[in-house]
Amino acid sequence: MKFTEEHEWLEVEGDHVIVGITEHAAEALGDLVFVELPESGITVAKGDEIVVIESVKAASDIVAPLDGEIIEVNEALAETPELVNEDPTGAAWFFKMKLADPAAMDELMDEDAYKELIG
């Protein structure tokens, strides 16, 4: 897994990556009550706001971690947003994307660097 400073995780699966938020982020947000996912097939640029999540504490945006195309979204989150609190690095992935430049993954943090970030 790779990690972003925005508390997202990315895992390579074949020719695409799976993206979700970290356990640290899920805990900080509190109980999620709403998730709005992007459309499959859209092209996004790194930093684009593409997912809206609302918790009992606040609303937040999830940004595209890298440039690419959204190829699948986790529809289960729209029905059961609490999955994010229950299994943030497993069943509660947000979307899958095909990266414009797979080598860009090398710029992201590994688990040790992420743990240092959240200290």
CSV table of N, CA, C and O in Angstrom, one decimal:
chain,number,residue,atom,x,y,z
A,1,MET,N,0.8,-1.2,0.0
A,1,MET,CA,0.0,0.0,0.0
A,1,MET,C,0.9,1.3,0.0
A,1,MET,O,1.9,1.3,0.6
A,2,LYS,N,0.3,2.3,-0.6
A,2,LYS,CA,1.0,3.6,-0.6
A,2,LYS,C,0.0,4.6,0.1
A,2,LYS,O,-1.2,4.3,0.1
A,3,PHE,N,0.4,5.7,0.5
A,3,PHE,CA,-0.4,6.6,1.3
A,3,PHE,C,-0.1,8.1,0.8
A,3,PHE,O,0.9,8.4,0.4
A,4,THR,N,-1.2,8.9,1.0
A,4,THR,CA,-1.0,10.3,0.7
A,4,THR,C,-1.1,11.1,2.0
A,4,THR,O,-1.6,10.6,3.0
A,5,GLU,N,-0.7,12.4,1.9
A,5,GLU,CA,-0.8,13.3,3.0
A,5,GLU,C,-2.2,13.6,3.4
A,5,GLU,O,-2.5,14.1,4.4
A,6,GLU,N,-3.2,13.3,2.4
A,6,GLU,CA,-4.6,13.6,2.7
A,6,GLU,C,-5.2,12.3,3.3
A,6,GLU,O,-6.5,12.2,3.3
A,7,HIS,N,-4.4,11.4,3.8
A,7,HIS,CA,-4.9,10.2,4.5
A,7,HIS,C,-5.7,9.2,3.6
A,7,HIS,O,-6.6,8.6,4.1
A,8,GLU,N,-5.2,9.1,2.4
A,8,GLU,CA,-5.8,8.1,1.5
A,8,GLU,C,-4.8,7.0,1.4
A,8,GLU,O,-3.6,7.2,1.5
A,9,TRP,N,-5.3,5.8,1.1
A,9,TRP,CA,-4.4,4.6,0.8
A,9,TRP,C,-4.7,4.2,-0.6
A,9,TRP,O,-5.8,4.4,-1.1
A,10,LEU,N,-3.7,3.7,-1.2
A,10,LEU,CA,-3.8,3.1,-2.6
A,10,LEU,C,-3.1,1.8,-2.6
A,10,LEU,O,-2.0,1.6,-2.1
A,11,GLU,N,-3.8,0.8,-3.3
A,11,GLU,CA,-3.3,-0.5,-3.4
A,11,GLU,C,-3.4,-0.9,-4.9
A,11,GLU,O,-4.4,-0.8,-5.5
A,12,VAL,N,-2.3,-1.4,-5.4
A,12,VAL,CA,-2.2,-1.8,-6.8
A,12,VAL,C,-2.9,-3.2,-7.0
A,12,VAL,O,-2.7,-4.1,-6.2
A,13,GLU,N,-3.8,-3.2,-8.0
A,13,GLU,CA,-4.5,-4.5,-8.3
A,13,GLU,C,-4.5,-4.6,-9.8
A,13,GLU,O,-5.3,-3.9,-10.5
A,14,GLY,N,-3.6,-5.4,-10.3
A,14,GLY,CA,-3.5,-5.5,-11.8
A,14,GLY,C,-3.0,-4.3,-12.4
A,14,GLY,O,-2.0,-3.7,-12.0
A,15,ASP,N,-3.8,-3.7,-13.4
A,15,ASP,CA,-3.5,-2.5,-14.1
A,15,ASP,C,-4.1,-1.3,-13.5
A,15,ASP,O,-4.2,-0.2,-14.2
A,16,HIS,N,-4.7,-1.4,-12.3
A,16,HIS,CA,-5.3,-0.2,-11.7
A,16,HIS,C,-5.0,-0.1,-10.2
A,16,HIS,O,-4.4,-1.1,-9.7
A,17,VAL,N,-5.5,0.9,-9.5
A,17,VAL,CA,-5.3,1.0,-8.1
A,17,VAL,C,-6.7,1.1,-7.4
A,17,VAL,O,-7.6,1.7,-8.0
A,18,ILE,N,-6.8,0.6,-6.2
A,18,ILE,CA,-7.9,0.8,-5.3
A,18,ILE,C,-7.6,1.9,-4.4
A,18,ILE,O,-6.5,2.0,-3.8
A,19,VAL,N,-8.6,2.8,-4.1
A,19,VAL,CA,-8.4,4.0,-3.2
A,19,VAL,C,-9.4,4.0,-2.1
A,19,VAL,O,-10.6,3.8,-2.4
A,20,GLY,N,-8.9,4.3,-0.9
A,20,GLY,CA,-9.8,4.5,0.2
A,20,GLY,C,-9.2,5.4,1.2
A,20,GLY,O,-8.1,6.0,0.9
A,21,ILE,N,-9.8,5.6,2.4
A,21,ILE,CA,-9.2,6.4,3.4
A,21,ILE,C,-8.6,5.6,4.5
A,21,ILE,O,-9.1,4.4,4.7
A,22,THR,N,-7.6,6.1,5.2
A,22,THR,CA,-7.0,5.3,6.2
A,22,THR,C,-7.8,5.2,7.5
A,22,THR,O,-8.8,5.9,7.7
A,23,GLU,N,-7.4,4.2,8.3
A,23,GLU,CA,-8.1,4.0,9.6
A,23,GLU,C,-8.0,5.3,10.4
A,23,GLU,O,-8.9,5.7,11.1
A,24,HIS,N,-6.8,6.0,10.4
A,24,HIS,CA,-6.6,7.2,11.1
A,24,HIS,C,-7.6,8.3,10.7
A,24,HIS,O,-8.3,8.9,11.5
A,25,ALA,N,-7.9,8.4,9.4
A,25,ALA,CA,-8.8,9.4,8.9
A,25,ALA,C,-10.3,9.0,9.3
A,25,ALA,O,-11.1,9.8,9.7
A,26,ALA,N,-10.6,7.7,9.2
A,26,ALA,CA,-11.9,7.3,9.6
A,26,ALA,C,-12.2,7.5,11.0
A,26,ALA,O,-13.3,8.0,11.4
A,27,GLU,N,-11.2,7.3,11.9
A,27,GLU,CA,-11.4,7.6,13.3
A,27,GLU,C,-11.6,9.1,13.6
A,27,GLU,O,-12.4,9.5,14.4
A,28,ALA,N,-10.8,9.9,12.9
A,28,ALA,CA,-10.9,11.3,13.1
A,28,ALA,C,-12.2,11.9,12.6
A,28,ALA,O,-12.7,12.8,13.2
A,29,LEU,N,-12.8,11.3,11.6
A,29,LEU,CA,-14.1,11.8,11.1
A,29,LEU,C,-15.2,11.4,12.0
A,29,LEU,O,-16.2,12.1,12.0
A,30,GLY,N,-15.1,10.3,12.7
A,30,GLY,CA,-16.3,9.8,13.5
A,30,GLY,C,-17.2,9.0,12.6
A,30,GLY,O,-16.9,8.6,11.5
A,31,ASP,N,-18.4,8.8,13.1
A,31,ASP,CA,-19.4,7.9,12.4
A,31,ASP,C,-19.8,8.6,11.1
A,31,ASP,O,-20.4,9.6,11.1
A,32,LEU,N,-19.6,7.9,9.9
A,32,LEU,CA,-20.0,8.4,8.7
A,32,LEU,C,-21.5,8.1,8.5
A,32,LEU,O,-22.0,7.1,8.8
A,33,VAL,N,-22.2,9.1,7.9
A,33,VAL,CA,-23.6,9.0,7.6
A,33,VAL,C,-24.0,9.2,6.2
A,33,VAL,O,-25.1,8.9,5.8
A,34,PHE,N,-23.0,9.6,5.3
A,34,PHE,CA,-23.3,9.9,3.9
A,34,PHE,C,-22.0,9.8,3.1
A,34,PHE,O,-21.0,10.3,3.5
A,35,VAL,N,-22.1,9.2,1.9
A,35,VAL,CA,-21.0,9.1,1.0
A,35,VAL,C,-21.5,9.4,-0.4
A,35,VAL,O,-22.5,8.7,-0.8
A,36,GLU,N,-21.0,10.4,-1.1
A,36,GLU,CA,-21.3,10.7,-2.5
A,36,GLU,C,-20.1,10.3,-3.3
A,36,GLU,O,-19.0,10.9,-3.2
A,37,LEU,N,-20.3,9.3,-4.2
A,37,LEU,CA,-19.2,8.8,-5.0
A,37,LEU,C,-19.1,9.5,-6.4
A,37,LEU,O,-20.2,10.0,-6.9
A,38,PRO,N,-18.0,9.4,-7.1
A,38,PRO,CA,-17.9,10.0,-8.4
A,38,PRO,C,-18.6,9.0,-9.4
A,38,PRO,O,-18.9,7.9,-9.1
A,39,GLU,N,-18.7,9.5,-10.7
A,39,GLU,CA,-19.2,8.6,-11.7
A,39,GLU,C,-18.0,7.8,-12.3
A,39,GLU,O,-16.9,8.3,-12.4
A,40,SER,N,-18.3,6.5,-12.6
A,40,SER,CA,-17.3,5.7,-13.3
A,40,SER,C,-17.1,6.3,-14.7
A,40,SER,O,-18.0,6.8,-15.3
A,41,GLY,N,-15.9,6.2,-15.2
A,41,GLY,CA,-15.6,6.7,-16.5
A,41,GLY,C,-15.1,8.1,-16.6
A,41,GLY,O,-14.6,8.5,-17.7
A,42,ILE,N,-15.1,8.8,-15.5
A,42,ILE,CA,-14.6,10.2,-15.5
A,42,ILE,C,-13.1,10.2,-15.4
A,42,ILE,O,-12.5,9.4,-14.7
A,43,THR,N,-12.5,11.2,-16.0
A,43,THR,CA,-11.0,11.4,-15.9
A,43,THR,C,-10.8,12.5,-14.9
A,43,THR,O,-11.5,13.5,-14.8
A,44,VAL,N,-9.9,12.3,-14.0
A,44,VAL,CA,-9.6,13.2,-12.9
A,44,VAL,C,-8.1,13.6,-12.8
A,44,VAL,O,-7.3,12.8,-13.3
A,45,ALA,N,-7.9,14.7,-12.2
A,45,ALA,CA,-6.5,15.2,-12.0
A,45,ALA,C,-6.2,15.1,-10.6
A,45,ALA,O,-7.1,15.3,-9.7
A,46,LYS,N,-4.9,14.9,-10.2
A,46,LYS,CA,-4.5,14.9,-8.8
A,46,LYS,C,-5.0,16.2,-8.1
A,46,LYS,O,-4.9,17.2,-8.6
A,47,GLY,N,-5.7,16.0,-7.0
A,47,GLY,CA,-6.2,17.1,-6.2
A,47,GLY,C,-7.6,17.4,-6.5
A,47,GLY,O,-8.2,18.2,-5.7
A,48,ASP,N,-8.2,16.9,-7.6
A,48,ASP,CA,-9.6,17.1,-7.8
A,48,ASP,C,-10.5,16.6,-6.7
A,48,ASP,O,-10.2,15.4,-6.2
A,49,GLU,N,-11.5,17.3,-6.2
A,49,GLU,CA,-12.4,16.8,-5.2
A,49,GLU,C,-13.4,15.9,-5.9
A,49,GLU,O,-14.1,16.4,-6.8
A,50,ILE,N,-13.4,14.6,-5.5
A,50,ILE,CA,-14.2,13.7,-6.2
A,50,ILE,C,-15.2,12.9,-5.4
A,50,ILE,O,-16.1,12.2,-5.9
A,51,VAL,N,-15.0,12.9,-4.1
A,51,VAL,CA,-15.9,12.2,-3.2
A,51,VAL,C,-16.3,13.1,-2.0
A,51,VAL,O,-15.4,13.8,-1.5
A,52,VAL,N,-17.5,13.1,-1.7
A,52,VAL,CA,-18.0,13.9,-0.5
A,52,VAL,C,-18.4,12.9,0.5
A,52,VAL,O,-19.2,12.0,0.3
A,53,ILE,N,-17.9,13.1,1.8
A,53,ILE,CA,-18.3,12.3,2.9
A,53,ILE,C,-18.8,13.2,4.0
A,53,ILE,O,-18.3,14.3,4.2
A,54,GLU,N,-19.8,12.7,4.7
A,54,GLU,CA,-20.3,13.4,5.8
A,54,GLU,C,-20.4,12.5,7.0
A,54,GLU,O,-20.8,11.4,6.9
A,55,SER,N,-19.9,13.0,8.1
A,55,SER,CA,-20.0,12.3,9.4
A,55,SER,C,-20.8,13.1,10.4
A,55,SER,O,-21.3,14.2,10.1
A,56,VAL,N,-21.0,12.5,11.6
A,56,VAL,CA,-21.7,13.2,12.6
A,56,VAL,C,-20.9,14.5,13.0
A,56,VAL,O,-21.5,15.4,13.6
A,57,LYS,N,-19.6,14.6,12.7
A,57,LYS,CA,-18.8,15.7,13.1
A,57,LYS,C,-18.7,16.8,12.0
A,57,LYS,O,-18.7,18.0,12.3
A,58,ALA,N,-18.5,16.3,10.7
A,58,ALA,CA,-18.2,17.3,9.7
A,58,ALA,C,-18.4,16.7,8.3
A,58,ALA,O,-18.6,15.5,8.2
A,59,ALA,N,-18.4,17.5,7.3
A,59,ALA,CA,-18.3,17.1,5.9
A,59,ALA,C,-16.9,17.3,5.4
A,59,ALA,O,-16.2,18.2,5.7
A,60,SER,N,-16.5,16.4,4.5
A,60,SER,CA,-15.1,16.4,4.0
A,60,SER,C,-15.2,16.0,2.5
A,60,SER,O,-16.1,15.3,2.1
A,61,ASP,N,-14.1,16.4,1.8
A,61,ASP,CA,-13.9,15.9,0.4
A,61,ASP,C,-12.8,15.0,0.4
A,61,ASP,O,-11.8,15.2,1.1
A,62,ILE,N,-12.9,14.0,-0.5
A,62,ILE,CA,-11.8,13.1,-0.8
A,62,ILE,C,-11.3,13.5,-2.2
A,62,ILE,O,-12.1,13.7,-3.1
A,63,VAL,N,-10.0,13.7,-2.3
A,63,VAL,CA,-9.4,14.2,-3.6
A,63,VAL,C,-8.8,13.1,-4.3
A,63,VAL,O,-8.4,12.0,-3.8
A,64,ALA,N,-8.7,13.3,-5.6
A,64,ALA,CA,-8.0,12.3,-6.5
A,64,ALA,C,-6.5,12.3,-6.1
A,64,ALA,O,-5.9,13.3,-6.1
A,65,PRO,N,-6.0,11.1,-5.7
A,65,PRO,CA,-4.6,11.0,-5.3
A,65,PRO,C,-3.6,11.2,-6.4
A,65,PRO,O,-2.5,11.6,-6.2
A,66,LEU,N,-4.0,10.8,-7.6
A,66,LEU,CA,-3.1,10.9,-8.8
A,66,LEU,C,-4.0,11.2,-10.0
A,66,LEU,O,-5.3,11.0,-10.0
A,67,ASP,N,-3.4,11.5,-11.2
A,67,ASP,CA,-4.2,11.6,-12.4
A,67,ASP,C,-4.6,10.3,-12.9
A,67,ASP,O,-3.9,9.3,-12.8
A,68,GLY,N,-5.8,10.2,-13.5
A,68,GLY,CA,-6.3,8.9,-14.1
A,68,GLY,C,-7.8,8.9,-14.3
A,68,GLY,O,-8.4,10.0,-14.3
A,69,GLU,N,-8.3,7.7,-14.6
A,69,GLU,CA,-9.7,7.5,-14.9
A,69,GLU,C,-10.4,6.7,-13.8
A,69,GLU,O,-9.8,5.6,-13.4
A,70,ILE,N,-11.5,7.1,-13.3
A,70,ILE,CA,-12.3,6.3,-12.4
A,70,ILE,C,-12.9,5.2,-13.2
A,70,ILE,O,-13.7,5.4,-14.1
A,71,ILE,N,-12.6,3.9,-12.8
A,71,ILE,CA,-13.1,2.8,-13.6
A,71,ILE,C,-14.2,2.0,-12.8
A,71,ILE,O,-14.9,1.3,-13.4
A,72,GLU,N,-14.3,2.2,-11.5
A,72,GLU,CA,-15.3,1.6,-10.7
A,72,GLU,C,-15.5,2.3,-9.4
A,72,GLU,O,-14.5,2.8,-8.8
A,73,VAL,N,-16.7,2.3,-8.9
A,73,VAL,CA,-16.9,2.9,-7.5
A,73,VAL,C,-17.6,1.8,-6.6
A,73,VAL,O,-18.2,0.9,-7.1
A,74,ASN,N,-17.4,2.0,-5.3
A,74,ASN,CA,-17.9,1.0,-4.4
A,74,ASN,C,-19.4,1.5,-4.0
A,74,ASN,O,-19.6,2.2,-3.0
A,75,GLU,N,-20.3,1.0,-4.8
A,75,GLU,CA,-21.7,1.4,-4.6
A,75,GLU,C,-22.2,1.0,-3.2
A,75,GLU,O,-23.2,1.7,-2.7
A,76,ALA,N,-21.6,0.0,-2.5
A,76,ALA,CA,-22.1,-0.4,-1.2
A,76,ALA,C,-22.0,0.8,-0.2
A,76,ALA,O,-22.8,0.9,0.8
A,77,LEU,N,-21.0,1.7,-0.4
A,77,LEU,CA,-20.9,2.8,0.5
A,77,LEU,C,-22.0,3.8,0.5
A,77,LEU,O,-22.3,4.5,1.5
A,78,ALA,N,-22.7,3.9,-0.6
A,78,ALA,CA,-23.9,4.8,-0.7
A,78,ALA,C,-25.0,4.3,0.2
A,78,ALA,O,-25.7,5.1,0.8
A,79,GLU,N,-25.1,3.0,0.3
A,79,GLU,CA,-26.2,2.4,1.1
A,79,GLU,C,-25.8,2.2,2.5
A,79,GLU,O,-26.6,2.4,3.4
A,80,THR,N,-24.5,1.9,2.8
A,80,THR,CA,-24.0,1.7,4.1
A,80,THR,C,-22.7,2.4,4.4
A,80,THR,O,-21.6,1.8,4.4
A,81,PRO,N,-22.7,3.7,4.5
A,81,PRO,CA,-21.5,4.5,4.7
A,81,PRO,C,-20.8,4.1,6.0
A,81,PRO,O,-19.5,4.3,6.1
A,82,GLU,N,-21.4,3.5,6.9
A,82,GLU,CA,-20.7,3.1,8.2
A,82,GLU,C,-19.7,2.0,7.9
A,82,GLU,O,-18.8,1.8,8.8
A,83,LEU,N,-19.7,1.4,6.7
A,83,LEU,CA,-18.6,0.5,6.4
A,83,LEU,C,-17.2,1.1,6.5
A,83,LEU,O,-16.2,0.5,6.8
A,84,VAL,N,-17.2,2.4,6.2
A,84,VAL,CA,-15.9,3.2,6.3
A,84,VAL,C,-15.3,3.1,7.7
A,84,VAL,O,-14.1,3.0,7.9
A,85,ASN,N,-16.2,3.2,8.7
A,85,ASN,CA,-15.8,3.1,10.1
A,85,ASN,C,-15.4,1.7,10.5
A,85,ASN,O,-14.5,1.4,11.3
A,86,GLU,N,-16.1,0.7,9.9
A,86,GLU,CA,-15.9,-0.7,10.3
A,86,GLU,C,-14.7,-1.3,9.6
A,86,GLU,O,-14.0,-2.1,10.2
A,87,ASP,N,-14.4,-1.0,8.3
A,87,ASP,CA,-13.3,-1.6,7.6
A,87,ASP,C,-12.7,-0.7,6.6
A,87,ASP,O,-12.9,-0.9,5.4
A,88,PRO,N,-12.1,0.4,7.0
A,88,PRO,CA,-11.6,1.5,6.1
A,88,PRO,C,-10.6,1.0,5.1
A,88,PRO,O,-10.5,1.6,4.0
A,89,THR,N,-9.8,0.0,5.4
A,89,THR,CA,-8.7,-0.4,4.5
A,89,THR,C,-9.1,-1.7,3.8
A,89,THR,O,-8.2,-2.4,3.2
A,90,GLY,N,-10.3,-2.1,3.9
A,90,GLY,CA,-10.8,-3.3,3.2
A,90,GLY,C,-12.0,-3.1,2.4
A,90,GLY,O,-12.0,-2.5,1.3
A,91,ALA,N,-13.2,-3.5,3.0
A,91,ALA,CA,-14.5,-3.5,2.3
A,91,ALA,C,-14.9,-2.1,1.9
A,91,ALA,O,-15.7,-1.9,1.0
A,92,ALA,N,-14.4,-1.0,2.6
A,92,ALA,CA,-14.8,0.3,2.4
A,92,ALA,C,-14.0,1.1,1.4
A,92,ALA,O,-13.8,2.3,1.6
A,93,TRP,N,-13.4,0.5,0.4
A,93,TRP,CA,-12.7,1.3,-0.6
A,93,TRP,C,-13.7,2.2,-1.3
A,93,TRP,O,-14.9,1.9,-1.3
A,94,PHE,N,-13.2,3.3,-1.8
A,94,PHE,CA,-14.1,4.3,-2.4
A,94,PHE,C,-14.2,4.1,-3.9
A,94,PHE,O,-15.3,4.1,-4.5
A,95,PHE,N,-13.1,4.0,-4.6
A,95,PHE,CA,-13.1,3.8,-6.1
A,95,PHE,C,-11.8,3.1,-6.5
A,95,PHE,O,-10.8,3.0,-5.8
A,96,LYS,N,-11.9,2.7,-7.8
A,96,LYS,CA,-10.8,2.1,-8.5
A,96,LYS,C,-10.5,3.0,-9.6
A,96,LYS,O,-11.4,3.6,-10.3
A,97,MET,N,-9.2,3.2,-9.9
A,97,MET,CA,-8.8,4.1,-11.0
A,97,MET,C,-7.6,3.5,-11.8
A,97,MET,O,-6.8,2.8,-11.2
A,98,LYS,N,-7.7,3.8,-13.1
A,98,LYS,CA,-6.5,3.5,-13.9
A,98,LYS,C,-5.7,4.7,-14.0
A,98,LYS,O,-6.2,5.8,-14.4
A,99,LEU,N,-4.4,4.6,-13.6
A,99,LEU,CA,-3.6,5.8,-13.5
A,99,LEU,C,-3.0,6.2,-14.9
A,99,LEU,O,-2.7,5.4,-15.7
A,100,ALA,N,-3.0,7.5,-15.1
A,100,ALA,CA,-2.4,8.1,-16.3
A,100,ALA,C,-0.9,7.7,-16.4
A,100,ALA,O,-0.4,7.4,-17.4
A,101,ASP,N,-0.2,7.7,-15.2
A,101,ASP,CA,1.2,7.4,-15.1
A,101,ASP,C,1.4,6.5,-13.9
A,101,ASP,O,1.6,7.0,-12.8
A,102,PRO,N,1.5,5.2,-14.1
A,102,PRO,CA,1.7,4.3,-12.9
A,102,PRO,C,2.9,4.6,-12.1
A,102,PRO,O,3.0,4.3,-10.9
A,103,ALA,N,3.9,5.1,-12.7
A,103,ALA,CA,5.2,5.5,-12.0
A,103,ALA,C,5.0,6.5,-11.0
A,103,ALA,O,5.8,6.7,-10.0
A,104,ALA,N,3.9,7.3,-11.1
A,104,ALA,CA,3.6,8.3,-10.1
A,104,ALA,C,3.4,7.7,-8.7
A,104,ALA,O,3.5,8.4,-7.7
A,105,MET,N,3.0,6.5,-8.6
A,105,MET,CA,2.9,5.8,-7.3
A,105,MET,C,4.2,5.9,-6.5
A,105,MET,O,4.1,5.9,-5.3
A,106,ASP,N,5.3,5.9,-7.2
A,106,ASP,CA,6.6,6.0,-6.5
A,106,ASP,C,6.7,7.2,-5.6
A,106,ASP,O,7.6,7.3,-4.7
A,107,GLU,N,6.0,8.3,-6.0
A,107,GLU,CA,6.1,9.6,-5.2
A,107,GLU,C,5.3,9.5,-3.9
A,107,GLU,O,5.5,10.4,-3.1
A,108,LEU,N,4.5,8.5,-3.7
A,108,LEU,CA,3.6,8.5,-2.5
A,108,LEU,C,4.4,7.8,-1.4
A,108,LEU,O,5.4,7.2,-1.6
A,109,MET,N,3.9,8.0,-0.2
A,109,MET,CA,4.5,7.5,1.0
A,109,MET,C,4.3,6.0,1.2
A,109,MET,O,3.2,5.5,0.9
A,110,ASP,N,5.3,5.3,1.8
A,110,ASP,CA,5.1,3.9,2.2
A,110,ASP,C,4.5,3.9,3.6
A,110,ASP,O,4.3,5.0,4.2
A,111,GLU,N,4.2,2.7,4.1
A,111,GLU,CA,3.5,2.7,5.4
A,111,GLU,C,4.3,3.3,6.5
A,111,GLU,O,3.8,4.0,7.4
A,112,ASP,N,5.6,3.1,6.5
A,112,ASP,CA,6.5,3.7,7.6
A,112,ASP,C,6.5,5.2,7.5
A,112,ASP,O,6.3,5.9,8.6
A,113,ALA,N,6.5,5.8,6.3
A,113,ALA,CA,6.5,7.3,6.2
A,113,ALA,C,5.1,7.8,6.6
A,113,ALA,O,5.0,8.9,7.3
A,114,TYR,N,4.1,7.1,6.3
A,114,TYR,CA,2.7,7.5,6.7
A,114,TYR,C,2.6,7.5,8.3
A,114,TYR,O,2.1,8.4,8.9
A,115,LYS,N,3.1,6.4,8.9
A,115,LYS,CA,3.0,6.3,10.3
A,115,LYS,C,3.8,7.5,11.0
A,115,LYS,O,3.4,8.0,12.0
A,116,GLU,N,4.9,7.9,10.4
A,116,GLU,CA,5.7,9.0,10.9
A,116,GLU,C,4.9,10.3,10.7
A,116,GLU,O,4.9,11.1,11.6
A,117,LEU,N,4.1,10.4,9.6
A,117,LEU,CA,3.3,11.6,9.4
A,117,LEU,C,2.3,11.8,10.5
A,117,LEU,O,2.1,12.9,11.0
A,118,ILE,N,1.6,10.7,10.8
A,118,ILE,CA,0.5,10.8,11.8
A,118,ILE,C,1.0,10.8,13.2
A,118,ILE,O,0.2,11.0,14.1
A,119,GLY,N,2.2,10.4,13.4
A,119,GLY,CA,2.9,10.4,14.7
A,119,GLY,C,2.1,9.9,15.8
A,119,GLY,O,2.2,10.2,16.9
